[in-house]
Tab-separated table of C-alpha atoms in Angstrom:
chain	number	residue	atom	x	y	z
A	1	MET	CA	261.244	310.319	184.601
A	2	ALA	CA	261.111	307.848	181.848
A	3	SER	CA	264.246	308.472	179.750
A	4	ARG	CA	264.215	309.434	176.108
A	5	VAL	CA	265.914	307.764	173.453
A	6	HIS	CA	267.111	309.569	170.137
A	7	ALA	CA	268.441	307.009	167.513
A	8	ARG	CA	270.040	308.323	164.612
A	9	ILE	CA	269.494	305.534	161.909
A	10	THR	CA	273.735	305.977	159.555
A	11	GLY	CA	274.325	303.295	157.400
A	12	PRO	CA	272.587	300.701	155.571
A	13	ARG	CA	273.027	298.158	158.709
A	14	VAL	CA	271.098	300.044	161.133
A	15	ASN	CA	267.878	300.323	158.123
A	16	VAL	CA	267.992	296.779	157.779
A	17	LEU	CA	267.830	296.392	161.156
A	18	LEU	CA	265.007	298.284	161.899
A	19	ARG	CA	263.004	297.509	158.438
A	20	PRO	CA	260.898	294.637	160.410
A	21	PHE	CA	260.052	296.619	163.209
A	22	LEU	CA	258.451	300.148	160.652
A	23	VAL	CA	256.668	297.429	159.135
A	24	ALA	CA	255.121	295.678	162.257
A	25	ALA	CA	254.119	299.515	163.231
A	26	PHE	CA	252.928	300.866	159.348
A	27	ALA	CA	250.652	297.154	159.917
A	28	ALA	CA	249.389	298.326	164.064
A	29	CYS	CA	248.277	302.018	162.389
A	30	LEU	CA	246.220	300.661	160.053
A	31	ALA	CA	244.644	298.190	161.789
A	32	ALA	CA	243.008	301.106	164.166
A	33	LEU	CA	241.597	302.769	161.627
A	34	PRO	CA	238.141	302.992	160.545
A	35	LEU	CA	237.603	301.894	157.118
A	36	ARG	CA	234.159	302.096	156.266
A	37	GLY	CA	232.921	300.154	153.925
A	38	PHE	CA	235.151	297.027	154.466
A	39	ALA	CA	235.046	294.435	156.906
A	40	GLN	CA	236.137	294.539	160.627
A	41	PRO	CA	236.459	291.162	162.965
A	42	ARG	CA	234.130	291.178	165.404
A	43	ALA	CA	234.517	289.370	168.956
A	44	GLY	CA	234.622	285.404	168.042
A	45	GLY	CA	236.273	286.203	164.919
A	46	GLU	CA	233.024	286.748	162.951
A	47	ALA	CA	233.922	289.380	160.189
A	48	GLN	CA	231.100	292.830	160.532
A	49	SER	CA	230.548	295.113	157.835
A	50	THR	CA	231.399	299.115	158.538
A	51	ALA	CA	229.585	299.691	155.442
A	52	GLU	CA	225.742	301.853	156.003
A	53	GLU	CA	222.642	300.873	155.205
A	54	PRO	CA	219.732	303.159	154.236
A	55	PRO	CA	217.281	303.484	156.884
A	56	ALA	CA	214.450	301.198	156.642
A	57	THR	CA	211.198	303.109	154.591
A	58	ALA	CA	208.389	304.327	156.776
A	59	PRO	CA	204.470	304.614	155.787
A	60	SER	CA	203.624	308.153	154.348
A	61	SER	CA	200.951	308.582	156.378
A	62	PRO	CA	198.999	307.011	158.342
A	63	SER	CA	196.496	306.075	156.073
A	64	GLU	CA	199.165	303.741	154.022
A	65	ALA	CA	199.993	301.931	157.998
A	66	SER	CA	197.037	301.301	158.734
A	67	GLU	CA	196.677	299.459	154.559
A	68	ALA	CA	199.292	297.350	155.127
A	69	THR	CA	198.287	295.593	157.657
A	70	ALA	CA	194.689	296.593	157.876
A	71	PRO	CA	192.099	293.140	156.898
A	72	PRO	CA	190.458	292.548	153.110
A	73	SER	CA	187.319	294.298	152.921
A	74	PRO	CA	184.807	291.574	153.291
A	75	ALA	CA	183.291	292.192	150.002
A	76	ALA	CA	186.549	291.060	148.831
A	77	PHE	CA	186.321	287.062	147.076
A	78	TYR	CA	182.425	287.573	146.832
A	79	HIS	CA	180.367	284.428	146.286
A	80	LEU	CA	178.228	285.031	143.620
A	81	GLU	CA	174.952	282.785	143.449
A	82	ILE	CA	172.475	282.991	140.605
A	83	GLU	CA	169.005	281.483	140.521
A	84	ALA	CA	167.836	280.551	137.260
A	85	PRO	CA	166.897	278.774	134.269
A	86	ARG	CA	169.519	275.484	134.010
A	87	ASP	CA	169.562	276.628	129.946
A	88	LEU	CA	170.132	280.186	130.783
A	89	ARG	CA	171.900	279.706	133.968
A	90	ALA	CA	175.586	279.307	131.783
A	91	MET	CA	175.052	282.104	129.317
A	92	ILE	CA	174.529	285.118	132.385
A	93	GLU	CA	177.424	284.225	134.835
A	94	GLN	CA	179.609	284.213	131.545
A	95	GLY	CA	178.444	287.940	130.557
A	96	LEU	CA	178.502	289.045	133.579
A	97	SER	CA	181.027	291.970	135.450
A	98	LEU	CA	180.217	290.331	139.095
A	99	GLU	CA	181.610	287.823	137.638
A	100	ARG	CA	185.265	288.995	136.667
A	101	TRP	CA	185.655	290.712	139.671
A	102	ARG	CA	184.684	288.246	141.995
A	103	THR	CA	188.301	287.533	142.561
A	104	ASP	CA	189.536	290.978	143.347
A	105	ALA	CA	190.868	291.047	146.039
A	106	GLY	CA	191.187	295.448	146.277
A	107	MET	CA	187.117	294.651	146.172
A	108	THR	CA	184.932	296.712	148.687
A	109	PRO	CA	181.760	297.872	148.970
A	110	GLU	CA	181.007	300.619	147.454
A	111	LEU	CA	182.574	299.166	144.459
A	112	LEU	CA	180.451	296.360	144.599
A	113	GLN	CA	177.053	297.462	145.327
A	114	ARG	CA	177.276	299.555	142.008
A	115	LEU	CA	178.708	296.211	139.889
A	116	VAL	CA	174.964	294.406	141.633
A	117	GLU	CA	173.514	297.573	140.469
A	118	GLU	CA	175.006	297.308	136.968
A	119	ALA	CA	174.057	293.445	136.624
A	120	ILE	CA	170.820	294.102	136.363
A	121	PRO	CA	170.279	295.260	132.523
A	122	GLU	CA	173.170	293.162	132.198
A	123	VAL	CA	171.154	290.283	132.457
A	124	ARG	CA	167.770	291.577	130.856
A	125	GLU	CA	170.189	292.249	128.021
A	126	ALA	CA	171.636	288.750	127.763
A	127	VAL	CA	168.444	286.911	128.190
A	128	ALA	CA	166.965	288.970	125.198
A	129	THR	CA	169.298	287.488	122.681
A	130	ARG	CA	167.669	284.428	124.237
A	131	GLY	CA	163.806	285.641	123.072
A	132	TRP	CA	162.847	286.079	126.451
A	133	PHE	CA	162.214	290.406	126.598
A	134	SER	CA	160.244	290.098	129.893
A	135	ALA	CA	162.740	288.837	132.279
A	136	LYS	CA	162.469	289.829	136.220
A	137	VAL	CA	165.913	290.164	137.884
A	138	THR	CA	166.455	291.332	141.689
A	139	ALA	CA	170.042	291.888	142.867
A	140	ALA	CA	171.018	290.748	146.595
A	141	ILE	CA	173.935	291.319	148.667
A	142	GLU	CA	174.139	289.545	151.665
A	143	ARG	CA	176.162	290.615	154.690
A	144	GLU	CA	175.375	287.741	157.128
A	145	ARG	CA	178.843	286.528	156.805
A	146	GLU	CA	182.457	286.791	155.680
A	147	PRO	CA	183.228	286.971	152.963
A	148	TRP	CA	179.407	288.099	151.406
A	149	THR	CA	177.828	287.063	149.273
A	150	VAL	CA	176.210	287.955	146.033
A	151	ARG	CA	172.787	286.925	145.445
A	152	LEU	CA	170.589	287.618	141.088
A	153	THR	CA	167.449	285.951	141.111
A	154	ILE	CA	166.110	286.040	137.568
A	155	ASP	CA	162.378	285.633	136.470
A	156	PRO	CA	162.899	284.693	132.667
A	157	GLY	CA	159.192	285.162	131.972
A	158	GLU	CA	157.615	283.482	128.473
A	159	GLN	CA	159.939	283.176	125.368
A	160	ALA	CA	159.220	285.517	122.737
A	161	ARG	CA	157.947	283.303	119.547
A	162	VAL	CA	157.894	284.013	115.917
A	163	ARG	CA	153.725	285.339	115.023
A	164	SER	CA	154.412	286.698	111.116
A	165	VAL	CA	157.424	286.812	108.653
A	166	HIS	CA	157.884	289.351	105.935
A	167	ILE	CA	159.718	289.147	102.642
A	168	GLU	CA	160.245	291.611	99.904
A	169	VAL	CA	162.931	291.110	96.948
A	170	VAL	CA	163.312	293.911	95.410
A	171	GLY	CA	165.461	294.979	92.293
A	172	PRO	CA	166.081	292.760	88.674
A	173	ALA	CA	165.203	289.413	90.340
A	174	ALA	CA	161.237	290.737	91.983
A	175	GLU	CA	160.224	290.659	87.742
A	176	ASP	CA	162.023	287.991	86.405
A	177	PRO	CA	160.143	284.963	85.796
A	178	ALA	CA	163.070	282.875	86.315
A	179	ALA	CA	163.704	283.988	89.379
A	180	ARG	CA	160.514	283.119	91.314
A	181	ARG	CA	161.336	279.201	92.210
A	182	ALA	CA	164.080	279.751	94.098
A	183	ILE	CA	162.593	283.845	95.676
A	184	ASP	CA	159.434	281.171	96.761
A	185	THR	CA	161.356	277.929	98.005
A	186	ALA	CA	163.592	280.639	100.444
A	187	ARG	CA	160.138	281.920	101.597
A	188	ARG	CA	159.559	278.270	102.786
A	189	GLU	CA	162.448	277.766	104.158
A	190	PHE	CA	162.798	280.563	106.341
A	191	LEU	CA	164.568	279.345	109.408
A	192	LEU	CA	162.890	281.091	111.286
A	193	PRO	CA	158.781	280.315	110.525
A	194	PRO	CA	155.717	281.614	112.669
A	195	GLY	CA	155.082	279.724	115.717
A	196	GLN	CA	158.599	279.099	116.216
A	197	PRO	CA	160.451	280.655	119.103
A	198	PHE	CA	162.610	283.941	118.252
A	199	THR	CA	166.659	284.205	119.240
A	200	GLN	CA	169.128	286.651	118.178
A	201	ASP	CA	171.769	283.784	116.758
A	202	LEU	CA	168.481	282.258	114.930
A	203	TRP	CA	166.977	285.323	113.337
A	204	GLU	CA	171.078	286.449	112.182
A	205	ASP	CA	171.042	282.895	110.384
A	206	ALA	CA	168.137	283.142	108.761
A	207	LYS	CA	168.196	286.683	107.262
A	208	ALA	CA	172.123	285.027	105.540
A	209	ASP	CA	170.685	281.988	104.743
A	210	THR	CA	167.631	283.582	102.477
A	211	ALA	CA	170.243	285.994	100.708
A	212	ARG	CA	172.194	283.051	99.721
A	213	ARG	CA	169.744	280.667	98.285
A	214	ILE	CA	168.459	284.058	96.154
A	215	ALA	CA	172.207	284.718	95.031
A	216	ALA	CA	172.830	280.633	94.256
A	217	TRP	CA	170.079	281.468	91.457
A	218	ARG	CA	172.251	284.185	88.459
A	219	TYR	CA	172.070	287.297	91.721
A	220	ALA	CA	175.358	286.635	92.859
A	221	ALA	CA	175.598	290.354	94.526
A	222	ALA	CA	172.356	289.260	96.614
A	223	LYS	CA	171.996	290.651	100.290
A	224	ALA	CA	169.548	290.877	102.893
A	225	ALA	CA	169.366	295.384	103.091
A	226	LYS	CA	166.388	295.723	105.963
A	227	SER	CA	165.496	293.875	107.864
A	228	GLU	CA	163.377	294.443	111.341
A	229	ALA	CA	162.521	291.972	114.202
A	230	ARG	CA	159.982	293.890	115.825
A	231	ILE	CA	158.922	292.470	119.549
A	232	ASP	CA	155.936	292.280	121.559
A	233	PRO	CA	156.153	292.006	125.745
A	234	ALA	CA	152.710	291.497	126.292
A	235	THR	CA	152.148	288.944	124.021
A	236	ALA	CA	156.075	287.106	124.128
A	237	SER	CA	155.537	287.513	120.279
A	238	ALA	CA	157.980	288.495	117.193
A	239	ASP	CA	156.814	290.165	113.480
A	240	LEU	CA	159.861	289.742	111.864
A	241	THR	CA	160.077	291.833	107.781
A	242	LEU	CA	163.526	290.919	105.884
A	243	ILE	CA	163.673	292.969	102.354
A	244	VAL	CA	166.462	290.717	99.973
A	245	ASP	CA	168.453	293.471	97.495
A	246	SER	CA	168.907	290.768	94.032
A	247	GLY	CA	171.713	292.607	92.737
A	248	PRO	CA	171.990	292.763	88.796
A	249	PRO	CA	171.818	289.134	86.866
A	250	PHE	CA	175.246	287.621	86.386
A	251	GLN	CA	176.053	285.657	83.267
A	252	PHE	CA	178.865	284.110	81.482
A	253	GLY	CA	180.767	285.914	78.996
A	254	PRO	CA	183.209	284.065	76.543
A	255	ILE	CA	185.291	281.162	77.654
A	256	SER	CA	189.055	282.139	76.764
A	257	VAL	CA	191.292	278.841	77.270
A	258	THR	CA	194.924	279.540	77.509
A	259	GLY	CA	198.510	277.630	77.820
A	260	ALA	CA	197.552	274.548	76.400
A	261	GLN	CA	199.827	274.581	73.045
A	262	ARG	CA	201.164	271.235	74.217
A	263	TYR	CA	197.657	269.170	74.303
A	264	PRO	CA	195.716	268.831	71.411
């Protein structure tokens, strides 16, 4: 049996002799403790952190896990092909919802089908502003290859032309002989005369130009009070009516000059 050694530490000399041994023993105890959050040495000298790492986030449902790994829908990044006259193709493409959604990675077959159905009235409204009121539009999704292809075919038909123009001036200018010349000039130089192809932009410009011509002759408040473009798709014709309200005549009042004291 091993013998026990009892030591009594008395006096400053014994304390001085044992102090190095006590320090070494305390350091050995600290090294043996598993301290959380501090690096512990691995074999080979590399440090390993003992801090607990949060567990990896698992998908909340099987559908979420499948969506994370599922390939994109064949409807995503679809091709858009427009068959139409060259002067209409760019205008149609710029206004289509199909063009804005074409690069959406989250596109689904259901959403694409809805966009294709909405494209038909969108195209008809767009070409009508250029005078094509009897356009035939077809749309189809070609699913043979991925990504899918959406094909729009537009037959604009016959462009409408102006058949008749009626311009009426109401207000004091209608009874003013001095304004007769300005009114006659506005009618004669109307920007959409009979036989001219009808477009919405030109129709708006023609109304503004007529009111401006009458306003240039003492009726500065003249404006287009009412207008109507009656379109007959069967005959591809447009009958235009414009009513201009002249407003009151304007005259110069007394002339007063101030601030000329230093000038003769």
